[in-house]
XYZ file of C-alpha atoms in Angstrom:
385
model
C -0.016 -0.041 0.015
C 0.887 3.630 -0.409
C 1.190 5.052 3.151
C 1.836 8.649 4.230
C 2.798 9.162 7.735
C 2.308 12.636 9.131
C 4.223 13.824 12.299
C 6.079 17.050 12.871
C 9.001 15.402 14.661
C 11.556 12.733 13.509
C 13.573 10.454 15.818
C 16.541 10.745 16.638
C 16.585 14.447 15.642
C 14.013 14.990 18.417
C 13.485 12.564 21.103
C 10.142 11.364 22.569
C 7.618 8.514 22.499
C 5.808 9.793 19.503
C 8.948 10.197 17.443
C 10.142 6.691 18.354
C 6.662 5.257 17.456
C 6.627 6.757 14.062
C 10.177 5.933 13.106
C 9.720 2.286 14.156
C 6.292 2.190 12.355
C 7.856 3.664 9.112
C 10.755 1.195 9.173
C 8.568 -1.798 9.725
C 6.094 -0.838 7.077
C 8.790 -0.298 4.548
C 10.375 -3.575 5.416
C 7.028 -5.262 4.830
C 6.993 -3.908 1.294
C 4.830 -0.850 1.659
C 5.621 2.428 -0.064
C 6.148 4.873 2.885
C 6.311 8.620 2.911
C 7.010 10.591 6.070
C 5.924 14.319 6.193
C 7.621 16.232 9.019
C 9.352 19.548 9.780
C 13.099 19.767 8.911
C 15.176 18.887 11.921
C 18.299 17.715 10.210
C 21.077 19.907 8.477
C 20.465 20.808 4.783
C 22.481 18.674 2.487
C 22.359 15.623 4.727
C 19.997 12.708 4.811
C 17.297 12.373 7.498
C 18.496 8.850 8.198
C 15.339 6.662 7.708
C 16.309 3.868 5.324
C 13.823 2.908 2.577
C 11.407 5.691 3.673
C 10.918 8.909 1.664
C 11.136 11.775 4.198
C 9.684 15.119 3.007
C 10.190 18.249 5.008
C 7.053 20.363 4.535
C 8.393 23.154 6.767
C 11.658 24.617 8.061
C 13.447 23.821 11.350
C 11.550 25.677 14.149
C 11.776 25.766 17.980
C 8.784 23.598 19.044
C 8.664 24.581 22.687
C 8.628 27.882 24.651
C 11.162 28.472 27.492
C 8.498 27.141 29.931
C 8.289 23.843 28.131
C 5.003 24.398 26.328
C 4.265 23.787 22.732
C 4.474 26.955 20.554
C 1.532 27.659 18.322
C 3.613 28.830 15.300
C 5.222 25.459 14.313
C 2.098 23.478 14.304
C 0.430 26.089 12.010
C 3.432 26.127 9.672
C 3.346 22.250 9.712
C -0.390 22.111 8.924
C 0.003 24.442 6.003
C 2.875 22.382 4.693
C 0.819 19.157 5.033
C -2.171 20.908 3.295
C -0.027 22.041 0.433
C 1.533 18.587 -0.110
C -1.677 16.612 0.199
C -3.509 19.118 -2.133
C -0.898 18.266 -4.800
C -0.176 14.692 -4.023
C -3.108 13.232 -2.054
C -4.136 10.840 -4.696
C -0.671 9.229 -4.505
C -1.640 7.708 -1.144
C -4.062 4.946 -0.047
C -3.788 5.921 3.659
C -2.741 9.012 5.491
C -1.656 8.033 8.989
C -1.258 10.947 11.216
C -1.056 11.895 14.906
C -3.937 13.773 16.351
C -1.568 16.284 18.001
C -0.533 18.866 16.872
C -3.990 19.020 15.383
C -3.392 21.072 12.299
C -1.786 18.141 10.437
C -4.945 16.209 10.861
C -7.165 19.067 10.008
C -5.171 19.590 6.768
C -5.404 16.004 5.787
C -9.284 16.201 6.302
C -9.667 19.478 4.459
C -8.176 18.206 1.103
C -9.364 14.644 1.306
C -11.758 13.925 -1.666
C -14.230 11.156 -2.367
C -12.330 8.053 -3.362
C -8.983 9.381 -2.252
C -6.976 8.321 0.870
C -8.566 7.219 4.080
C -7.286 8.700 7.428
C -5.927 6.680 10.335
C -5.216 8.824 13.534
C -3.078 7.992 16.541
C -4.558 9.590 19.683
C -1.780 9.454 22.131
C -3.607 11.727 24.579
C -6.899 13.496 25.001
C -6.940 16.413 27.480
C -9.893 17.272 29.642
C -11.413 20.679 29.543
C -9.864 21.412 32.914
C -6.441 20.512 31.715
C -6.825 22.628 28.595
C -7.773 25.630 30.848
C -4.800 24.949 33.130
C -2.415 24.704 30.120
C -3.520 27.622 27.992
C -5.803 29.786 30.107
C -9.588 30.208 29.921
C -9.874 31.390 26.258
C -6.912 29.473 24.882
C -7.991 26.311 26.657
C -11.583 26.703 25.315
C -10.223 27.003 21.831
C -7.977 24.002 22.345
C -10.837 21.830 23.581
C -13.003 22.739 20.585
C -10.198 22.004 18.058
C -9.647 18.579 19.780
C -13.418 17.849 19.557
C -13.414 18.858 15.919
C -10.679 16.472 15.132
C -12.569 13.670 16.800
C -15.400 14.369 14.469
C -13.326 13.799 11.318
C -14.163 10.422 9.716
C -11.228 8.137 10.681
C -9.924 4.992 12.100
C -8.594 5.803 15.560
C -5.734 4.239 17.447
C -5.189 4.818 21.155
C -2.319 3.382 23.388
C -4.294 3.051 26.563
C -7.707 2.226 27.840
C -7.950 5.607 29.538
C -7.520 7.564 26.178
C -9.760 5.152 24.264
C -12.539 5.739 26.778
C -12.084 9.546 26.586
C -12.113 9.400 22.800
C -15.291 7.428 22.578
C -16.882 9.757 25.177
C -15.920 12.668 22.940
C -17.905 11.073 20.120
C -15.153 9.983 17.665
C -16.294 9.485 14.119
C -14.938 6.061 13.530
C -13.726 2.729 14.958
C -11.276 2.755 17.968
C -8.421 0.314 18.441
C -6.322 0.065 21.566
C -2.729 -0.611 20.593
C -0.301 -1.578 23.457
C 3.033 -1.995 21.492
C 5.054 0.948 20.446
C 8.699 0.006 19.931
C 10.338 -2.967 18.263
C 11.954 -4.338 21.377
C 12.088 -7.812 19.809
C 14.571 -6.543 17.203
C 16.760 -4.872 19.876
C 20.078 -6.834 19.938
C 20.998 -5.281 23.267
C 18.406 -7.148 25.168
C 19.999 -9.683 27.427
C 19.016 -11.619 30.568
C 18.094 -9.273 33.386
C 20.604 -8.332 36.086
C 19.516 -10.081 39.364
C 21.723 -7.937 41.589
C 21.192 -4.262 40.529
C 23.064 -1.216 41.563
C 21.379 1.055 44.228
C 20.517 3.617 41.567
C 17.086 5.161 40.807
C 16.814 6.138 37.202
C 14.531 8.640 35.440
C 14.492 9.261 31.674
C 12.387 11.929 29.913
C 11.959 15.614 29.106
C 12.317 18.009 32.009
C 8.975 19.816 31.481
C 6.406 20.736 34.054
C 4.038 17.779 33.481
C 6.902 15.279 34.077
C 7.631 16.762 37.481
C 11.156 15.731 37.412
C 12.189 18.163 40.294
C 9.888 16.073 42.583
C 12.379 13.212 42.325
C 15.292 14.965 44.023
C 13.559 15.402 47.458
C 12.138 11.865 47.072
C 15.602 10.469 46.683
C 16.816 12.479 49.708
C 13.943 11.019 51.774
C 14.735 7.505 50.611
C 18.387 7.920 51.487
C 17.373 8.822 55.001
C 16.781 4.996 55.353
C 19.026 3.678 52.670
C 22.226 5.638 52.496
C 23.567 3.671 49.556
C 20.795 5.085 47.116
C 21.902 7.211 44.228
C 19.990 8.842 41.399
C 20.554 9.331 37.594
C 18.002 11.793 36.051
C 18.498 11.649 32.276
C 16.853 14.251 29.940
C 16.835 17.994 29.446
C 14.312 20.880 29.291
C 13.212 24.093 31.071
C 12.918 22.389 34.457
C 16.495 21.219 34.466
C 17.925 24.234 36.227
C 15.473 23.688 39.043
C 16.497 20.000 39.170
C 20.144 20.957 39.510
C 19.394 23.622 42.129
C 17.561 21.104 44.221
C 20.414 18.606 43.964
C 22.767 21.333 45.318
C 20.317 22.709 47.948
C 19.735 19.158 49.345
C 23.385 18.162 49.381
C 23.180 15.466 46.823
C 25.768 16.434 44.370
C 27.796 13.302 45.048
C 24.673 11.107 44.905
C 22.369 12.446 42.134
C 23.738 13.137 38.601
C 21.714 14.898 35.904
C 23.455 14.101 32.618
C 21.086 15.731 30.167
C 20.226 13.932 26.852
C 22.616 11.024 26.316
C 23.089 8.255 23.712
C 20.258 5.496 23.863
C 22.856 3.000 24.740
C 23.813 4.779 27.944
C 20.104 4.952 28.966
C 19.667 1.239 28.215
C 22.663 0.323 30.270
C 21.378 2.501 33.194
C 17.938 0.848 33.083
C 19.415 -2.654 32.952
C 21.424 -2.069 36.117
C 18.996 0.230 37.978
C 17.250 -0.598 41.190
C 14.154 0.903 39.489
C 12.772 3.304 37.026
C 10.970 6.125 38.646
C 8.539 8.626 36.999
C 6.649 11.394 38.699
C 4.789 12.376 35.549
C 1.208 13.537 36.026
C 0.335 13.045 32.318
C 1.261 10.033 30.112
C -0.562 8.712 27.111
C 1.189 5.304 27.369
C 4.239 4.912 29.486
C 6.793 3.537 26.998
C 9.780 3.754 29.409
C 7.927 1.402 31.841
C 7.777 -1.265 29.221
C 11.466 -0.658 28.222
C 12.496 -1.069 31.873
C 10.422 -4.186 32.351
C 12.136 -5.741 29.271
C 15.380 -5.435 31.185
C 13.881 -6.929 34.312
C 13.777 -3.496 36.057
C 10.682 -2.560 38.026
C 9.066 0.871 37.857
C 7.558 3.458 40.201
C 4.885 5.661 38.793
C 2.359 8.126 40.300
C -1.467 7.733 40.500
C -3.380 10.431 38.644
C -6.430 10.805 36.371
C -4.192 11.618 33.277
C -1.488 9.000 33.778
C -2.073 5.958 31.552
C 1.327 4.521 32.653
C -0.432 3.159 35.691
C -2.145 0.633 33.422
C 1.183 -1.001 32.784
C 1.958 -1.562 36.531
C 0.830 -4.736 38.143
C 1.239 -3.743 41.837
C 4.039 -5.739 43.522
C 4.711 -7.695 40.270
C 6.649 -5.211 38.012
C 6.637 -2.187 40.351
C 4.479 0.072 42.450
C 2.060 3.077 42.016
C 2.763 5.942 44.432
C -0.233 7.655 45.796
C 1.189 11.080 44.920
C 4.364 12.955 43.736
C 5.123 14.003 47.319
C 8.751 13.085 48.488
C 7.257 10.778 51.170
C 5.068 8.834 48.795
C 7.738 8.426 46.140
C 10.367 7.599 48.678
C 8.106 4.884 50.134
C 7.549 3.325 46.844
C 11.337 3.271 46.056
C 11.981 1.679 49.440
C 9.330 -0.927 48.669
C 11.284 -1.918 45.531
C 14.480 -2.096 47.588
C 12.852 -4.339 50.157
C 11.349 -6.660 47.544
C 14.934 -7.382 46.369
C 15.701 -9.968 43.645
C 12.195 -11.545 43.758
C 10.665 -8.344 42.301
C 13.326 -8.326 39.422
C 12.467 -11.899 38.739
C 8.723 -11.222 38.663
C 9.176 -8.138 36.511
C 11.149 -10.181 33.942
C 8.403 -12.844 34.120
C 5.715 -10.127 33.629
C 7.364 -8.901 30.542
C 7.863 -12.271 29.048
C 4.149 -13.113 29.656
C 3.099 -9.774 28.061
C 5.755 -9.289 25.417
C 3.590 -10.265 22.487
C 0.794 -7.915 23.572
C 3.322 -5.199 24.060
C 5.143 -5.715 20.820
C 5.299 -3.524 17.772
C 4.406 -6.589 15.715
C 1.176 -6.957 17.571
C 0.331 -3.239 16.958
C 1.238 -3.633 13.186
C -1.167 -6.529 12.775
C -3.922 -4.329 14.078
C -2.783 -1.420 11.855
C -2.459 -3.560 8.744
C -6.031 -4.728 9.337
C -7.253 -1.131 9.866
C -5.486 -0.154 6.559
C -7.231 -2.953 4.729
C -10.705 -1.889 6.119
C -9.844 1.741 5.252
C -8.961 0.883 1.754
């Protein structure tokens, strides 16, 4: 089939769960013999290749700063991207059987719907997250939040085949009145093809690991006092907080204020191999995030036999990936006391928890595999065509 993937970012030029999903999807679809085009904003130097073998990558807009200094999405880049998608599909839309796009940022989806003609491509949409009206107001203010909510609802009304990556988001999308069938996909990254996956480490290092953007909703600063509180009972504990973003200066300041300079490192963005090694040998992965559409890093940690600690919350779908006491724990809140208590529960559980985490992943690997999601997507493409 002729498939057009639409997303404004491209891994590894930008790093995130969505980027990794679309790159993995593009590579596997191309390997399966499909003709794959990937529309995005330019994030690689001119004169060089974007680096996605067997996939035609087209930049429909220039390199732009996607985030404000506060870590929120800028409005300009999505508009530019939407216009670029609109122009491309107006000219070349009949070259595709399926346009497969992320719901967010919404203007790419709106553009694909605006120029779709009868008998032309069908639309498949990945809904990583749906925001509540309250969260929209919190994020953009009363007026901006109201507009954001209406745009999200308009996108749900477009005729589509919808994919969600958690039961939470699927329920929200159905409640919003989506115009089409909804599939729940639970596998995002091709871990089966990862040659680095080895038997888990039964005796980990006493290190708590975090990996992700340092933006407000990830609440990375909350991890520093949590590690300090856990160290009050386990002096050997250390922390490695990977990632970067507008909250990083605050994280560094807390490390200094709490006297943890020798015990907590904040390396920034590093090579994937270094994070893989850290996850493999960590006592646990810990995430204080309040908003997750899936929780990819929880699956990655479990594939290494490493349990996870996540935080309960109405917008955090990562809790769906935790079997309490089997592959980790759900902290009641992001307070230092609650996070520390969960970390210490992992420590107290010892090798038995690592063994059960590895067993949990083995039992769920097929369900959580990219191959499983691709089977569902291929069936959706067939129905759409």
